[in-house]
PDB file of C-alpha atoms in Angstrom:
ATOM      1  CA  MET A   5       6.058 -18.684 -13.199  1.00  0.00           C
ATOM      2  CA  VAL A   6       8.609 -17.335 -11.474  1.00  0.00           C
ATOM      3  CA  GLU A   7       9.064 -14.439 -14.633  1.00  0.00           C
ATOM      4  CA  ARG A   8       4.752 -15.122 -14.964  1.00  0.00           C
ATOM      5  CA  LEU A   9       5.184 -13.260 -11.841  1.00  0.00           C
ATOM      6  CA  VAL A  10       7.913 -11.033 -11.506  1.00  0.00           C
ATOM      7  CA  PRO A  11       8.199  -9.978 -15.360  1.00  0.00           C
ATOM      8  CA  ASP A  12      11.874  -8.279 -15.862  1.00  0.00           C
ATOM      9  CA  GLU A  13      10.523  -4.713 -16.075  1.00  0.00           C
ATOM     10  CA  LEU A  14       9.678  -5.602 -12.504  1.00  0.00           C
ATOM     11  CA  TRP A  15      12.809  -7.832 -11.556  1.00  0.00           C
ATOM     12  CA  GLU A  16      14.750  -4.520 -12.976  1.00  0.00           C
ATOM     13  CA  LEU A  17      13.115  -2.299  -9.888  1.00  0.00           C
ATOM     14  CA  PHE A  18      13.456  -4.930  -7.288  1.00  0.00           C
ATOM     15  CA  GLN A  19      17.611  -4.769  -8.427  1.00  0.00           C
ATOM     16  CA  ARG A  20      18.057  -0.768  -7.092  1.00  0.00           C
ATOM     17  CA  VAL A  21      16.498  -1.557  -4.285  1.00  0.00           C
ATOM     18  CA  VAL A  22      16.843  -4.932  -2.818  1.00  0.00           C
ATOM     19  CA  PRO A  23      19.929  -5.404  -0.103  1.00  0.00           C
ATOM     20  CA  GLY A  24      23.222  -7.712  -1.199  1.00  0.00           C
ATOM     21  CA  ALA A  25      23.681 -10.945   0.045  1.00  0.00           C
ATOM     22  CA  PRO A  26      25.874 -11.012   2.778  1.00  0.00           C
ATOM     23  CA  SER A  27      28.893 -12.612   3.384  1.00  0.00           C
ATOM     24  CA  ARG A  28      30.176 -15.457   4.696  1.00  0.00           C
ATOM     25  CA  PRO A  29      33.902 -14.636   5.126  1.00  0.00           C
ATOM     26  CA  GLN A  30      35.068 -17.724   6.312  1.00  0.00           C
ATOM     27  CA  GLY A  31      33.052 -19.411   3.479  1.00  0.00           C
ATOM     28  CA  GLY A  32      31.396 -22.550   3.117  1.00  0.00           C
ATOM     29  CA  GLY A  33      27.874 -23.158   3.474  1.00  0.00           C
ATOM     30  CA  ARG A  34      25.024 -23.564   1.039  1.00  0.00           C
ATOM     31  CA  ARG A  35      23.578 -22.323  -1.506  1.00  0.00           C
ATOM     32  CA  ARG A  36      21.989 -19.126  -1.326  1.00  0.00           C
ATOM     33  CA  HIS A  37      18.126 -18.615  -3.990  1.00  0.00           C
ATOM     34  CA  GLY A  38      17.946 -16.233  -5.826  1.00  0.00           C
ATOM     35  CA  ASP A  39      16.081 -12.677  -4.151  1.00  0.00           C
ATOM     36  CA  ARG A  40      13.961 -12.950  -8.299  1.00  0.00           C
ATOM     37  CA  GLU A  41      12.028 -16.915  -7.145  1.00  0.00           C
ATOM     38  CA  VAL A  42      12.295 -15.484  -3.721  1.00  0.00           C
ATOM     39  CA  LEU A  43      10.313 -12.266  -4.519  1.00  0.00           C
ATOM     40  CA  ALA A  44       8.123 -14.752  -6.336  1.00  0.00           C
ATOM     41  CA  ALA A  45       7.427 -16.873  -3.718  1.00  0.00           C
ATOM     42  CA  ILE A  46       6.243 -13.711  -1.366  1.00  0.00           C
ATOM     43  CA  VAL A  47       4.110 -12.494  -4.636  1.00  0.00           C
ATOM     44  CA  PHE A  48       2.752 -15.923  -4.411  1.00  0.00           C
ATOM     45  CA  VAL A  49       1.625 -16.185  -0.885  1.00  0.00           C
ATOM     46  CA  ALA A  50       0.689 -12.657  -0.890  1.00  0.00           C
ATOM     47  CA  THR A  51      -1.678 -13.297  -4.068  1.00  0.00           C
ATOM     48  CA  SER A  52      -2.370 -16.486  -3.166  1.00  0.00           C
ATOM     49  CA  GLY A  53      -3.133 -16.087   0.305  1.00  0.00           C
ATOM     50  CA  CYS A  54      -1.868 -19.308   1.307  1.00  0.00           C
ATOM     51  CA  THR A  55       0.739 -19.495   4.457  1.00  0.00           C
ATOM     52  CA  TRP A  56       4.484 -19.760   4.567  1.00  0.00           C
ATOM     53  CA  GLN A  57       4.401 -23.680   5.440  1.00  0.00           C
ATOM     54  CA  GLN A  58       1.963 -24.080   1.787  1.00  0.00           C
ATOM     55  CA  LEU A  59       4.329 -22.396  -0.578  1.00  0.00           C
ATOM     56  CA  PRO A  60       5.084 -25.093  -3.352  1.00  0.00           C
ATOM     57  CA  ALA A  61       9.055 -25.365  -2.600  1.00  0.00           C
ATOM     58  CA  ALA A  62       9.386 -27.232  -6.731  1.00  0.00           C
ATOM     59  CA  SER A  63       7.893 -24.399  -8.420  1.00  0.00           C
ATOM     60  CA  PHE A  64       9.620 -22.200  -6.659  1.00  0.00           C
ATOM     61  CA  GLY A  65      12.985 -23.715  -4.964  1.00  0.00           C
ATOM     62  CA  PRO A  66      13.036 -21.982  -2.253  1.00  0.00           C
ATOM     63  CA  SER A  67      11.333 -23.271   0.777  1.00  0.00           C
ATOM     64  CA  GLY A  68       8.808 -21.100   2.811  1.00  0.00           C
ATOM     65  CA  ALA A  69      11.421 -21.102   6.261  1.00  0.00           C
ATOM     66  CA  THR A  70      13.703 -18.865   4.052  1.00  0.00           C
ATOM     67  CA  ALA A  71      10.819 -17.206   1.644  1.00  0.00           C
ATOM     68  CA  HIS A  72       8.743 -15.823   5.287  1.00  0.00           C
ATOM     69  CA  ARG A  73      13.383 -15.432   6.676  1.00  0.00           C
ATOM     70  CA  ARG A  74      14.104 -13.345   3.129  1.00  0.00           C
ATOM     71  CA  PHE A  75      10.234 -10.926   3.521  1.00  0.00           C
ATOM     72  CA  THR A  76      11.756 -10.588   6.847  1.00  0.00           C
ATOM     73  CA  GLU A  77      14.822  -9.014   6.332  1.00  0.00           C
ATOM     74  CA  TRP A  78      13.605  -7.115   3.182  1.00  0.00           C
ATOM     75  CA  THR A  79      11.707  -5.452   5.698  1.00  0.00           C
ATOM     76  CA  LYS A  80      13.743  -4.370   7.932  1.00  0.00           C
ATOM     77  CA  ALA A  81      15.845  -2.824   5.750  1.00  0.00           C
ATOM     78  CA  ARG A  82      12.555  -1.298   4.089  1.00  0.00           C
ATOM     79  CA  VAL A  83      12.537  -2.134   0.752  1.00  0.00           C
ATOM     80  CA  TRP A  84       9.179  -2.199   0.102  1.00  0.00           C
ATOM     81  CA  ALA A  85       8.655   0.971   0.854  1.00  0.00           C
ATOM     82  CA  LYS A  86      12.011   1.971  -1.237  1.00  0.00           C
ATOM     83  CA  LEU A  87      10.451  -0.326  -4.019  1.00  0.00           C
ATOM     84  CA  HIS A  88       6.582   1.968  -3.155  1.00  0.00           C
ATOM     85  CA  ARG A  89       8.842   5.118  -4.225  1.00  0.00           C
ATOM     86  CA  LEU A  90      11.011   3.855  -6.881  1.00  0.00           C
ATOM     87  CA  VAL A  91       7.052   2.537  -9.312  1.00  0.00           C
ATOM     88  CA  LEU A  92       5.972   6.116  -8.507  1.00  0.00           C
ATOM     89  CA  ASP A  93       8.957   7.456  -9.568  1.00  0.00           C
ATOM     90  CA  GLU A  94       8.541   5.687 -13.125  1.00  0.00           C
ATOM     91  CA  LEU A  95       4.846   6.594 -13.236  1.00  0.00           C
ATOM     92  CA  GLY A  96       5.571  10.027 -12.769  1.00  0.00           C
ATOM     93  CA  SER A  97       8.257  10.313 -14.928  1.00  0.00           C
ATOM     94  CA  ARG A  98       5.074   9.571 -17.416  1.00  0.00           C
ATOM     95  CA  GLY A  99       3.485  11.473 -16.372  1.00  0.00           C
ATOM     96  CA  ASP A 100       0.734   9.848 -14.936  1.00  0.00           C
ATOM     97  CA  PRO A 101       0.388  10.167 -10.911  1.00  0.00           C
ATOM     98  CA  ASP A 102      -3.341  13.148 -11.815  1.00  0.00           C
ATOM     99  CA  TRP A 103      -2.832  15.313  -8.337  1.00  0.00           C
ATOM    100  CA  SER A 104      -6.046  17.504  -9.886  1.00  0.00           C
ATOM    101  CA  ARG A 105      -7.984  15.151  -7.097  1.00  0.00           C
ATOM    102  CA  CYS A 106      -7.324  13.067  -4.305  1.00  0.00           C
ATOM    103  CA  ALA A 107      -9.730  10.951  -1.965  1.00  0.00           C
ATOM    104  CA  ILE A 108      -8.742   9.677   1.922  1.00  0.00           C
ATOM    105  CA  ASP A 109     -10.701   6.013   2.698  1.00  0.00           C
ATOM    106  CA  SER A 110     -10.380   2.693   4.332  1.00  0.00           C
ATOM    107  CA  VAL A 111     -10.958  -0.300   4.878  1.00  0.00           C
ATOM    108  CA  ASN A 112     -11.148  -2.828   8.031  1.00  0.00           C
ATOM    109  CA  MET A 113      -9.216  -6.531   8.162  1.00  0.00           C
ATOM    110  CA  ARG A 114     -10.319  -9.368  10.786  1.00  0.00           C
ATOM    111  CA  ALA A 115      -6.864  -9.758  13.094  1.00  0.00           C
ATOM    112  CA  LEU A 116      -6.502 -12.807  14.714  1.00  0.00           C
ATOM    113  CA  LYS A 117      -3.550 -11.080  17.112  1.00  0.00           C
ATOM    114  CA  GLY A 118      -0.272  -8.824  16.644  1.00  0.00           C
ATOM    115  CA  ASP A 119       0.275  -5.257  17.171  1.00  0.00           C
ATOM    116  CA  LEU A 120      -1.952  -2.170  16.238  1.00  0.00           C
ATOM    117  CA  THR A 121      -5.071  -4.233  15.849  1.00  0.00           C
ATOM    118  CA  GLY A 122      -8.776  -3.217  17.827  1.00  0.00           C
ATOM    119  CA  PRO A 123     -12.255  -3.423  18.526  1.00  0.00           C
ATOM    120  CA  ASN A 124     -14.125  -3.305  15.751  1.00  0.00           C
ATOM    121  CA  PRO A 125     -16.904  -0.531  16.502  1.00  0.00           C
ATOM    122  CA  VAL A 126     -18.965  -1.726  13.312  1.00  0.00           C
ATOM    123  CA  GLY A 127     -18.398  -5.953  13.795  1.00  0.00           C
ATOM    124  CA  ARG A 128     -19.272  -6.542  17.366  1.00  0.00           C
ATOM    125  CA  GLY A 129     -16.155  -6.386  18.880  1.00  0.00           C
ATOM    126  CA  LYS A 130     -14.005  -8.385  16.922  1.00  0.00           C
ATOM    127  CA  TYR A 131     -10.147  -7.392  16.957  1.00  0.00           C
ATOM    128  CA  GLY A 132      -8.740  -6.376  13.723  1.00  0.00           C
ATOM    129  CA  SER A 133      -6.496  -3.613  11.718  1.00  0.00           C
ATOM    130  CA  LYS A 134      -7.189  -1.717   9.067  1.00  0.00           C
ATOM    131  CA  ILE A 135      -6.109   0.170   5.773  1.00  0.00           C
ATOM    132  CA  HIS A 136      -5.547   3.874   5.514  1.00  0.00           C
ATOM    133  CA  LEU A 137      -5.020   4.788   1.273  1.00  0.00           C
ATOM    134  CA  ILE A 138      -4.864   7.828   0.131  1.00  0.00           C
ATOM    135  CA  THR A 139      -5.345   7.349  -4.479  1.00  0.00           C
ATOM    136  CA  GLU A 140      -5.306  10.193  -6.906  1.00  0.00           C
ATOM    137  CA  TRP A 141      -7.509  10.369  -9.700  1.00  0.00           C
ATOM    138  CA  THR A 142      -7.000   7.434 -11.123  1.00  0.00           C
ATOM    139  CA  GLY A 143      -7.333   5.073  -8.437  1.00  0.00           C
ATOM    140  CA  LEU A 144      -2.783   4.797  -7.656  1.00  0.00           C
ATOM    141  CA  PRO A 145      -2.483   4.049  -4.886  1.00  0.00           C
ATOM    142  CA  LEU A 146      -0.490   7.341  -3.240  1.00  0.00           C
ATOM    143  CA  SER A 147       0.469   6.580   0.505  1.00  0.00           C
ATOM    144  CA  VAL A 148      -0.654   3.173   2.971  1.00  0.00           C
ATOM    145  CA  GLY A 149      -1.166   3.366   6.872  1.00  0.00           C
ATOM    146  CA  ILE A 150      -2.169   0.327   8.970  1.00  0.00           C
ATOM    147  CA  SER A 151      -4.102   1.090  12.591  1.00  0.00           C
ATOM    148  CA  GLY A 152      -6.322  -0.826  14.925  1.00  0.00           C
ATOM    149  CA  ALA A 153      -9.470  -1.584  14.348  1.00  0.00           C
ATOM    150  CA  ASN A 154     -10.939   1.201  17.189  1.00  0.00           C
ATOM    151  CA  VAL A 155      -9.099   4.090  15.548  1.00  0.00           C
ATOM    152  CA  HIS A 156     -11.267   6.249  13.603  1.00  0.00           C
ATOM    153  CA  ASP A 157     -10.620   7.659  10.091  1.00  0.00           C
ATOM    154  CA  SER A 158      -9.542  11.523  10.553  1.00  0.00           C
ATOM    155  CA  GLN A 159      -6.505  10.315  13.307  1.00  0.00           C
ATOM    156  CA  ALA A 160      -5.053   9.519   9.709  1.00  0.00           C
ATOM    157  CA  LEU A 161      -5.765  11.925   7.702  1.00  0.00           C
ATOM    158  CA  ILE A 162      -3.104  14.186   9.268  1.00  0.00           C
ATOM    159  CA  PRO A 163      -0.113  11.094   8.842  1.00  0.00           C
ATOM    160  CA  LEU A 164      -1.666   9.908   5.197  1.00  0.00           C
ATOM    161  CA  VAL A 165      -1.250  12.956   3.557  1.00  0.00           C
ATOM    162  CA  GLN A 166       2.316  13.750   4.661  1.00  0.00           C
ATOM    163  CA  GLY A 167       3.698  10.486   4.218  1.00  0.00           C
ATOM    164  CA  ILE A 168       2.796  11.556   0.398  1.00  0.00           C
ATOM    165  CA  PRO A 169       6.823  10.757  -0.768  1.00  0.00           C
ATOM    166  CA  PRO A 170       7.703  14.027  -3.378  1.00  0.00           C
ATOM    167  CA  ILE A 171       6.744  12.167  -5.938  1.00  0.00           C
ATOM    168  CA  ARG A 172       9.137  13.073 -10.033  1.00  0.00           C
ATOM    169  CA  SER A 173       7.301  15.466 -12.663  1.00  0.00           C
ATOM    170  CA  ARG A 174       6.962  15.189 -16.474  1.00  0.00           C
ATOM    171  CA  ARG A 175       7.927  18.808 -16.250  1.00  0.00           C
ATOM    172  CA  GLY A 176       9.428  20.429 -12.687  1.00  0.00           C
ATOM    173  CA  PRO A 177      10.062  19.557  -9.364  1.00  0.00           C
ATOM    174  CA  ARG A 178       9.099  17.154  -7.381  1.00  0.00           C
ATOM    175  CA  ARG A 179       5.590  16.983  -6.049  1.00  0.00           C
ATOM    176  CA  ARG A 180       3.790  15.586  -3.163  1.00  0.00           C
ATOM    177  CA  LYS A 181       0.617  17.213  -2.188  1.00  0.00           C
ATOM    178  CA  PRO A 182      -2.677  17.551  -4.342  1.00  0.00           C
ATOM    179  CA  ASP A 183      -4.405  19.606  -5.172  1.00  0.00           C
ATOM    180  CA  LYS A 184      -7.564  18.365  -4.249  1.00  0.00           C
ATOM    181  CA  LEU A 185      -9.050  16.156  -1.242  1.00  0.00           C
ATOM    182  CA  HIS A 186     -11.564  14.006  -0.678  1.00  0.00           C
ATOM    183  CA  ALA A 187     -13.472  12.558   1.959  1.00  0.00           C
ATOM    184  CA  ASP A 188     -16.327  11.152   3.163  1.00  0.00           C
ATOM    185  CA  LYS A 189     -18.198  12.281   6.689  1.00  0.00           C
ATOM    186  CA  GLY A 190     -15.840  10.100   9.267  1.00  0.00           C
ATOM    187  CA  TYR A 191     -13.416  12.868   7.970  1.00  0.00           C
ATOM    188  CA  ASP A 192     -15.664  16.232   8.542  1.00  0.00           C
ATOM    189  CA  TYR A 193     -13.859  18.001  11.585  1.00  0.00           C
ATOM    190  CA  SER A 194     -11.995  21.400  11.077  1.00  0.00           C
ATOM    191  CA  HIS A 195      -8.803  21.402  12.893  1.00  0.00           C
ATOM    192  CA  LEU A 196      -8.511  18.604  10.137  1.00  0.00           C
ATOM    193  CA  ARG A 197     -10.167  21.103   6.825  1.00  0.00           C
ATOM    194  CA  GLN A 198      -7.715  23.951   8.650  1.00  0.00           C
ATOM    195  CA  TRP A 199      -4.993  21.947   8.668  1.00  0.00           C
ATOM    196  CA  LEU A 200      -5.457  21.876   4.469  1.00  0.00           C
ATOM    197  CA  SER A 201      -6.689  24.688   3.644  1.00  0.00           C
ATOM    198  CA  GLN A 202      -3.070  25.866   6.043  1.00  0.00           C
ATOM    199  CA  ARG A 203      -0.746  24.119   3.014  1.00  0.00           C
ATOM    200  CA  GLY A 204      -3.163  24.902   0.187  1.00  0.00           C
ATOM    201  CA  ILE A 205      -5.149  21.484  -0.456  1.00  0.00           C
ATOM    202  CA  ARG A 206      -8.202  22.703  -1.087  1.00  0.00           C
ATOM    203  CA  HIS A 207     -11.509  20.102   0.617  1.00  0.00           C
ATOM    204  CA  ARG A 208     -13.860  18.239  -0.396  1.00  0.00           C
ATOM    205  CA  ILE A 209     -15.423  17.021   2.910  1.00  0.00           C
ATOM    206  CA  ALA A 210     -19.007  15.810   3.580  1.00  0.00           C
ATOM    207  CA  ARG A 211     -21.161  17.593   6.765  1.00  0.00           C
ATOM    208  CA  LYS A 212     -22.553  15.755   8.837  1.00  0.00           C
ATOM    209  CA  GLY A 213     -26.374  16.224   8.828  1.00  0.00           C
ATOM    210  CA  VAL A 214     -26.152  18.900   6.180  1.00  0.00           C
ATOM    211  CA  GLU A 215     -25.581  16.686   3.092  1.00  0.00           C
ATOM    212  CA  THR A 216     -26.934  13.231   2.007  1.00  0.00           C
ATOM    213  CA  SER A 217     -25.180  10.041   1.389  1.00  0.00           C
ATOM    214  CA  ARG A 218     -26.494   9.861  -2.580  1.00  0.00           C
ATOM    215  CA  ARG A 219     -23.345  12.256  -4.023  1.00  0.00           C
ATOM    216  CA  LEU A 220     -20.678  11.211  -2.183  1.00  0.00           C
ATOM    217  CA  GLY A 221     -18.812   8.964  -4.710  1.00  0.00           C
ATOM    218  CA  ARG A 222     -19.351  11.148  -8.198  1.00  0.00           C
ATOM    219  CA  HIS A 223     -15.564  11.974  -6.938  1.00  0.00           C
ATOM    220  CA  ARG A 224     -14.001   8.690  -4.895  1.00  0.00           C
ATOM    221  CA  TRP A 225     -15.437   5.864  -6.175  1.00  0.00           C
ATOM    222  CA  THR A 226     -12.701   5.906  -7.438  1.00  0.00           C
ATOM    223  CA  ILE A 227     -10.552   4.588  -3.903  1.00  0.00           C
ATOM    224  CA  GLU A 228     -13.449   2.122  -3.837  1.00  0.00           C
ATOM    225  CA  ARG A 229     -12.141   0.440  -7.102  1.00  0.00           C
ATOM    226  CA  THR A 230      -8.786   0.782  -4.889  1.00  0.00           C
ATOM    227  CA  VAL A 231      -9.763  -1.012  -2.599  1.00  0.00           C
ATOM    228  CA  ALA A 232     -11.063  -4.084  -4.382  1.00  0.00           C
ATOM    229  CA  TRP A 233      -8.014  -3.994  -6.249  1.00  0.00           C
ATOM    230  CA  LEU A 234      -6.849  -4.852  -2.653  1.00  0.00           C
ATOM    231  CA  ALA A 235      -9.452  -7.135  -2.389  1.00  0.00           C
ATOM    232  CA  GLY A 236      -7.391  -9.550  -5.114  1.00  0.00           C
ATOM    233  CA  CYS A 237      -4.165  -9.711  -2.682  1.00  0.00           C
ATOM    234  CA  ARG A 238      -5.782 -13.050  -0.579  1.00  0.00           C
ATOM    235  CA  ARG A 239      -3.647 -12.478   2.161  1.00  0.00           C
ATOM    236  CA  LEU A 240      -4.908  -9.526   2.855  1.00  0.00           C
ATOM    237  CA  HIS A 241      -8.725 -10.570   3.848  1.00  0.00           C
ATOM    238  CA  ARG A 242      -7.103 -12.005   7.704  1.00  0.00           C
ATOM    239  CA  ARG A 243      -4.433 -10.075   9.292  1.00  0.00           C
ATOM    240  CA  TYR A 244      -3.388 -13.785   9.871  1.00  0.00           C
ATOM    241  CA  GLU A 245       1.247 -11.460  10.806  1.00  0.00           C
ATOM    242  CA  ARG A 246       1.733 -10.901  14.651  1.00  0.00           C
ATOM    243  CA  LYS A 247       4.263  -7.773  13.827  1.00  0.00           C
ATOM    244  CA  ALA A 248       2.084  -4.873  12.400  1.00  0.00           C
ATOM    245  CA  GLU A 249       5.833  -4.142  10.560  1.00  0.00           C
ATOM    246  CA  HIS A 250       4.992  -6.785   8.211  1.00  0.00           C
ATOM    247  CA  PHE A 251       1.185  -7.337   7.297  1.00  0.00           C
ATOM    248  CA  LEU A 252       1.792  -3.265   6.198  1.00  0.00           C
ATOM    249  CA  ALA A 253       4.621  -4.813   4.545  1.00  0.00           C
ATOM    250  CA  PHE A 254       2.739  -6.036   2.590  1.00  0.00           C
ATOM    251  CA  THR A 255      -0.712  -4.335   2.610  1.00  0.00           C
ATOM    252  CA  SER A 256       2.734  -2.408  -0.148  1.00  0.00           C
ATOM    253  CA  LEU A 257       3.503  -4.753  -1.360  1.00  0.00           C
ATOM    254  CA  ALA A 258      -0.472  -4.739  -2.693  1.00  0.00           C
ATOM    255  CA  CYS A 259      -0.519  -1.322  -3.768  1.00  0.00           C
ATOM    256  CA  THR A 260       2.919  -1.893  -5.957  1.00  0.00           C
ATOM    257  CA  LEU A 261       1.831  -4.744  -7.950  1.00  0.00           C
ATOM    258  CA  ILE A 262      -1.853  -2.111  -8.595  1.00  0.00           C
ATOM    259  CA  ARG A 263       0.575   0.610 -10.034  1.00  0.00           C
ATOM    260  CA  TYR A 264       3.213  -1.290 -11.454  1.00  0.00           C
ATOM    261  CA  ARG A 265      -0.225  -3.003 -13.256  1.00  0.00           C
ATOM    262  CA  ARG A 266      -0.542   0.459 -14.442  1.00  0.00           C
ATOM    263  CA  MET A 267       3.270   1.398 -15.774  1.00  0.00           C
ATOM    264  CA  SER A 268       3.073  -1.947 -18.517  1.00  0.00           C
ATOM    265  CA  SER A 269      -0.278  -1.701 -19.198  1.00  0.00           C
TER     266      SER A 269
END
């Protein structure tokens, strides 16, 4: 089970970003569970959607409380963000990310509680959170963020573009700027077009009242497919995390798993 959820190649990458175990000067104490077993337990919770209490300890070793405690420690240490950049660098060294076109979109998730939630204007005012992401031409997530469901999509464009990390290239310097960005009518604002143009990014944003919705998916179907891939992480179907950084951590982990499948294929 552990080797299936955390293959050797992914484990080697994770070892480069995980912090070392804290020392006990006084000695004694219980034996610390291995990081690979704990990571497999976290991946199982993310993909299956079970609660921490429902985690089958007999299959992994650590209990749900231990896995959640380690998950919290690694989230504070920004392990998931570092793993995100490391996997992108590995893909970049192979020349995989296609920077010719990128797309931006968002998806709403029901939320029961926690910060960065808000009434969903298209969901009868029920509270929820929104996942914003940018993908490259083939659908690999480059930048991801979360907000309340009542935050307009246009407010996430600038932070997401700025959040694209400098990714290694097969030839030349690192790159963090796409050639062209596709977006739907929710991003149709002149200040966003001007901001993108000033940074040398060509934009293809659908115009309200001018263009029909028939051709919007011509170049944006890849990000819709990525949203469907995120649905494979059942922990994201509904937000149960009280802390926003924990929900973002699960989102980053889901994006990392998508990239790793591309890297291992």
